[in-house]
């Protein structure tokens, strides 16, 4: 939905040819985001973020799932639904060095790609990771959290829910399987369709070991 909104705003703000529109519609989320950030006013961007990603309420079944005793939760979402709907209220921002003690002392939600409160509160916001440039920058700036995810991918089992693994440059760098690795952890990927031959190749890059297929996202 966000991607389609950004495409619409870019088309409204730029005098694009038909070929440019087609190219934009084929582009990745990060590519579209790059163009959107350059061509749409900050005020318009802020208004959309404020209306769509703040004061988010999640369903009871999701709250029940979040009530399970996870050590902490990673999310690629920027909205505030998890911290408002669970005990994981301590937000860990991306692109900042993290004191490791915080994970022992708090129920943390790790915002790998940005936090809406930080993005709206500060003119020098650093947490957002949407555009291609931001993805590349995060490989160095977000090294603290990416190292933790790399560690967890080696020593803990991971469960991916609602994550398409499309265009996730930073995740690929820390989840890509080492051919010499002797780890025996599992990575479960929840999806609504059986993986195609191409999907299987993509999932292999992220080290996915199991695909669990559901009839709908709601049934997950």
Tab-separated table of C-alpha atoms in Angstrom:
chain	number	residue	atom	x	y	z
A	1	UNK	CA	0.000	0.000	0.000
A	2	UNK	CA	2.806	2.392	0.901
A	3	UNK	CA	4.644	1.570	-2.312
A	4	UNK	CA	1.543	2.237	-4.436
A	5	UNK	CA	0.968	5.511	-2.592
A	6	UNK	CA	4.548	6.613	-3.269
A	7	UNK	CA	4.218	5.751	-6.968
A	8	UNK	CA	1.038	7.828	-7.195
A	9	UNK	CA	2.698	10.809	-5.504
A	10	UNK	CA	5.736	10.628	-7.782
A	11	UNK	CA	3.527	10.534	-10.891
A	12	UNK	CA	1.580	13.539	-9.541
A	13	UNK	CA	4.729	15.547	-8.869
A	14	UNK	CA	6.848	14.704	-11.891
A	15	UNK	CA	6.140	15.018	-15.593
A	16	UNK	CA	6.820	11.386	-16.441
A	17	UNK	CA	6.590	9.731	-19.825
A	18	UNK	CA	4.605	6.522	-20.215
A	19	UNK	CA	7.867	4.584	-20.298
A	20	UNK	CA	9.009	6.261	-17.075
A	21	UNK	CA	5.718	5.355	-15.377
A	22	UNK	CA	6.095	1.719	-16.439
A	23	UNK	CA	9.686	1.663	-15.190
A	24	UNK	CA	8.614	3.198	-11.876
A	25	UNK	CA	5.865	0.610	-11.433
A	26	UNK	CA	8.416	-2.187	-12.005
A	27	UNK	CA	10.934	-0.720	-9.590
A	28	UNK	CA	11.674	-2.170	-6.148
A	29	UNK	CA	10.344	-0.640	-2.940
A	30	UNK	CA	13.727	0.892	-2.166
A	31	UNK	CA	14.012	2.296	-5.705
A	32	UNK	CA	10.537	3.848	-5.563
A	33	UNK	CA	11.293	5.233	-2.109
A	34	UNK	CA	14.479	6.876	-3.400
A	35	UNK	CA	12.535	8.769	-6.070
A	36	UNK	CA	9.650	9.583	-3.705
A	37	UNK	CA	11.957	11.137	-1.111
A	38	UNK	CA	13.535	13.326	-3.780
A	39	UNK	CA	10.355	14.487	-5.527
A	40	UNK	CA	7.682	14.819	-2.813
A	41	UNK	CA	7.628	17.583	-0.192
A	42	UNK	CA	8.670	16.816	3.379
A	43	UNK	CA	5.293	18.081	4.612
A	44	UNK	CA	3.405	15.612	2.400
A	45	UNK	CA	5.675	12.759	3.465
A	46	UNK	CA	5.205	13.607	7.123
A	47	UNK	CA	1.428	13.862	6.823
A	48	UNK	CA	1.170	10.371	5.325
A	49	UNK	CA	3.444	8.851	7.971
A	50	UNK	CA	1.478	10.506	10.768
A	51	UNK	CA	-1.850	9.270	9.427
A	52	UNK	CA	-0.844	5.713	8.566
A	53	UNK	CA	1.807	4.596	11.040
A	54	UNK	CA	0.904	6.140	14.417
A	55	UNK	CA	-1.614	4.956	17.036
A	56	UNK	CA	-1.830	1.551	15.361
A	57	UNK	CA	-4.072	-1.042	17.015
A	58	UNK	CA	-3.394	-4.719	16.406
A	59	UNK	CA	-5.910	-7.562	16.628
A	60	UNK	CA	-6.333	-9.695	19.740
A	61	UNK	CA	-4.892	-12.801	18.065
A	62	UNK	CA	-1.704	-10.874	17.331
A	63	UNK	CA	-1.581	-9.630	20.911
A	64	UNK	CA	-1.862	-13.251	22.065
A	65	UNK	CA	1.039	-14.198	19.833
A	66	UNK	CA	3.131	-11.315	21.179
A	67	UNK	CA	2.316	-12.453	24.727
A	68	UNK	CA	4.478	-15.555	24.216
A	69	UNK	CA	7.867	-15.335	25.984
A	70	UNK	CA	10.074	-14.173	23.114
A	71	UNK	CA	13.515	-12.903	24.188
A	72	UNK	CA	12.884	-9.855	21.987
A	73	UNK	CA	11.330	-9.077	18.623
A	74	UNK	CA	12.780	-7.740	15.392
A	75	UNK	CA	10.520	-5.826	13.037
A	76	UNK	CA	10.980	-4.202	9.643
A	77	UNK	CA	7.810	-2.159	10.256
A	78	UNK	CA	8.053	1.447	11.399
A	79	UNK	CA	4.597	1.681	13.030
A	80	UNK	CA	3.913	1.630	16.778
A	81	UNK	CA	1.535	-1.371	16.834
A	82	UNK	CA	3.842	-3.793	18.649
A	83	UNK	CA	4.801	-1.469	21.490
A	84	UNK	CA	1.167	-0.361	21.948
A	85	UNK	CA	-0.181	-3.918	21.864
A	86	UNK	CA	2.340	-5.881	23.896
A	87	UNK	CA	4.865	-5.737	26.703
A	88	UNK	CA	7.605	-5.144	24.124
A	89	UNK	CA	7.492	-1.400	24.683
A	90	UNK	CA	11.191	-0.626	24.810
A	91	UNK	CA	12.065	0.471	21.265
A	92	UNK	CA	15.593	-0.088	19.972
A	93	UNK	CA	16.345	2.325	17.133
A	94	UNK	CA	18.333	1.449	14.037
A	95	UNK	CA	21.587	3.141	12.997
A	96	UNK	CA	22.829	3.733	16.562
A	97	UNK	CA	25.294	1.798	18.754
A	98	UNK	CA	23.382	-0.285	21.303
A	99	UNK	CA	24.292	-1.171	24.888
A	100	UNK	CA	23.818	-4.938	24.989
A	101	UNK	CA	22.559	-4.823	28.587
A	102	UNK	CA	19.280	-3.324	27.395
A	103	UNK	CA	18.130	-6.714	26.080
A	104	UNK	CA	18.522	-8.296	29.524
A	105	UNK	CA	16.784	-5.448	31.333
A	106	UNK	CA	13.789	-4.747	29.064
A	107	UNK	CA	11.254	-6.322	26.707
A	108	UNK	CA	12.622	-4.894	23.468
A	109	UNK	CA	11.264	-4.425	19.968
A	110	UNK	CA	14.129	-3.890	17.554
A	111	UNK	CA	13.163	-1.511	14.731
A	112	UNK	CA	15.618	-2.487	11.996
A	113	UNK	CA	14.153	-0.139	9.378
A	114	UNK	CA	12.962	2.806	11.435
A	115	UNK	CA	10.631	3.937	14.192
A	116	UNK	CA	7.742	6.285	13.461
A	117	UNK	CA	8.087	8.239	16.718
A	118	UNK	CA	11.762	8.939	16.097
A	119	UNK	CA	11.129	9.790	12.439
A	120	UNK	CA	8.428	12.337	13.280
A	121	UNK	CA	10.082	13.846	16.351
A	122	UNK	CA	13.547	14.703	15.053
A	123	UNK	CA	14.653	16.798	12.103
A	124	UNK	CA	17.867	14.781	11.967
A	125	UNK	CA	16.057	11.441	12.093
A	126	UNK	CA	18.479	8.577	11.561
A	127	UNK	CA	16.399	5.438	11.942
A	128	UNK	CA	14.609	5.228	8.569
A	129	UNK	CA	15.847	2.564	6.139
A	130	UNK	CA	13.615	2.701	3.055
A	131	UNK	CA	15.597	4.025	0.110
A	132	UNK	CA	18.536	2.352	-1.616
A	133	UNK	CA	20.911	4.971	-0.230
A	134	UNK	CA	19.584	4.382	3.295
A	135	UNK	CA	19.975	0.602	2.901
A	136	UNK	CA	23.601	1.047	1.887
A	137	UNK	CA	24.301	3.497	4.724
A	138	UNK	CA	22.709	1.133	7.228
A	139	UNK	CA	25.271	-1.569	6.442
A	140	UNK	CA	27.730	0.573	8.417
A	141	UNK	CA	25.523	2.713	10.654
A	142	UNK	CA	23.311	-0.180	11.774
A	143	UNK	CA	26.184	-2.565	12.372
A	144	UNK	CA	25.322	-3.008	16.070
A	145	UNK	CA	21.881	-4.497	15.371
A	146	UNK	CA	22.950	-6.375	12.254
A	147	UNK	CA	25.696	-8.071	14.263
A	148	UNK	CA	23.078	-9.160	16.793
A	149	UNK	CA	20.852	-10.531	14.023
A	150	UNK	CA	23.839	-12.360	12.543
A	151	UNK	CA	24.578	-13.864	15.958
A	152	UNK	CA	20.937	-14.882	16.405
A	153	UNK	CA	20.884	-16.476	12.956
A	154	UNK	CA	23.776	-18.703	14.018
A	155	UNK	CA	22.780	-19.581	17.584
A	156	UNK	CA	18.962	-19.230	17.648
A	157	UNK	CA	16.034	-20.312	15.510
A	158	UNK	CA	14.326	-17.508	13.587
A	159	UNK	CA	10.666	-17.149	12.638
A	160	UNK	CA	9.769	-14.800	9.768
A	161	UNK	CA	6.161	-13.561	9.722
A	162	UNK	CA	4.784	-11.082	7.189
A	163	UNK	CA	8.249	-10.481	5.732
A	164	UNK	CA	8.490	-10.874	1.972
A	165	UNK	CA	12.318	-10.960	1.903
A	166	UNK	CA	12.102	-8.787	-1.194
A	167	UNK	CA	14.822	-6.175	-1.653
A	168	UNK	CA	16.153	-6.601	1.909
A	169	UNK	CA	19.780	-5.713	1.222
A	170	UNK	CA	20.829	-5.397	4.853
A	171	UNK	CA	19.158	-8.645	5.945
A	172	UNK	CA	20.816	-10.513	3.114
A	173	UNK	CA	24.262	-9.472	4.312
A	174	UNK	CA	23.779	-11.000	7.770
A	175	UNK	CA	21.494	-13.937	6.919
A	176	UNK	CA	23.282	-15.203	3.837
A	177	UNK	CA	24.345	-18.780	4.517
A	178	UNK	CA	28.008	-19.499	4.998
A	179	UNK	CA	28.758	-22.655	3.013
A	180	UNK	CA	31.239	-23.702	5.701
A	181	UNK	CA	28.853	-23.018	8.570
A	182	UNK	CA	28.128	-25.951	10.882
A	183	UNK	CA	25.088	-24.363	12.524
A	184	UNK	CA	21.997	-26.476	13.074
A	185	UNK	CA	19.508	-23.672	13.678
A	186	UNK	CA	16.293	-23.361	11.691
A	187	UNK	CA	14.707	-20.408	9.911
A	188	UNK	CA	10.965	-20.732	9.482
A	189	UNK	CA	9.303	-18.634	6.791
A	190	UNK	CA	5.515	-18.221	6.984
A	191	UNK	CA	3.854	-17.618	3.623
A	192	UNK	CA	0.490	-17.898	1.869
A	193	UNK	CA	1.726	-19.715	-1.220
A	194	UNK	CA	3.943	-22.665	-1.970
A	195	UNK	CA	7.371	-21.406	-3.055
A	196	UNK	CA	8.148	-21.549	-6.745
A	197	UNK	CA	11.490	-22.703	-8.104
A	198	UNK	CA	12.670	-19.078	-8.162
A	199	UNK	CA	11.368	-18.491	-4.634
A	200	UNK	CA	13.342	-21.469	-3.367
A	201	UNK	CA	16.546	-20.004	-4.771
A	202	UNK	CA	15.766	-16.650	-3.118
A	203	UNK	CA	14.909	-18.247	0.230
A	204	UNK	CA	18.104	-20.286	0.120
A	205	UNK	CA	20.102	-17.040	0.005
A	206	UNK	CA	18.489	-16.022	3.295
A	207	UNK	CA	19.124	-19.434	4.804
A	208	UNK	CA	15.430	-20.367	5.068
A	209	UNK	CA	15.134	-24.015	6.165
A	210	UNK	CA	11.342	-24.416	6.403
A	211	UNK	CA	8.341	-22.832	4.651
A	212	UNK	CA	5.016	-23.018	6.487
A	213	UNK	CA	2.106	-22.394	4.125
A	214	UNK	CA	-1.172	-20.778	5.270
A	215	UNK	CA	-4.421	-20.031	3.468
A	216	UNK	CA	-4.292	-16.323	4.370
A	217	UNK	CA	-2.238	-13.806	6.305
A	218	UNK	CA	-4.984	-13.691	8.933
A	219	UNK	CA	-4.669	-17.436	9.534
A	220	UNK	CA	-0.984	-17.115	10.391
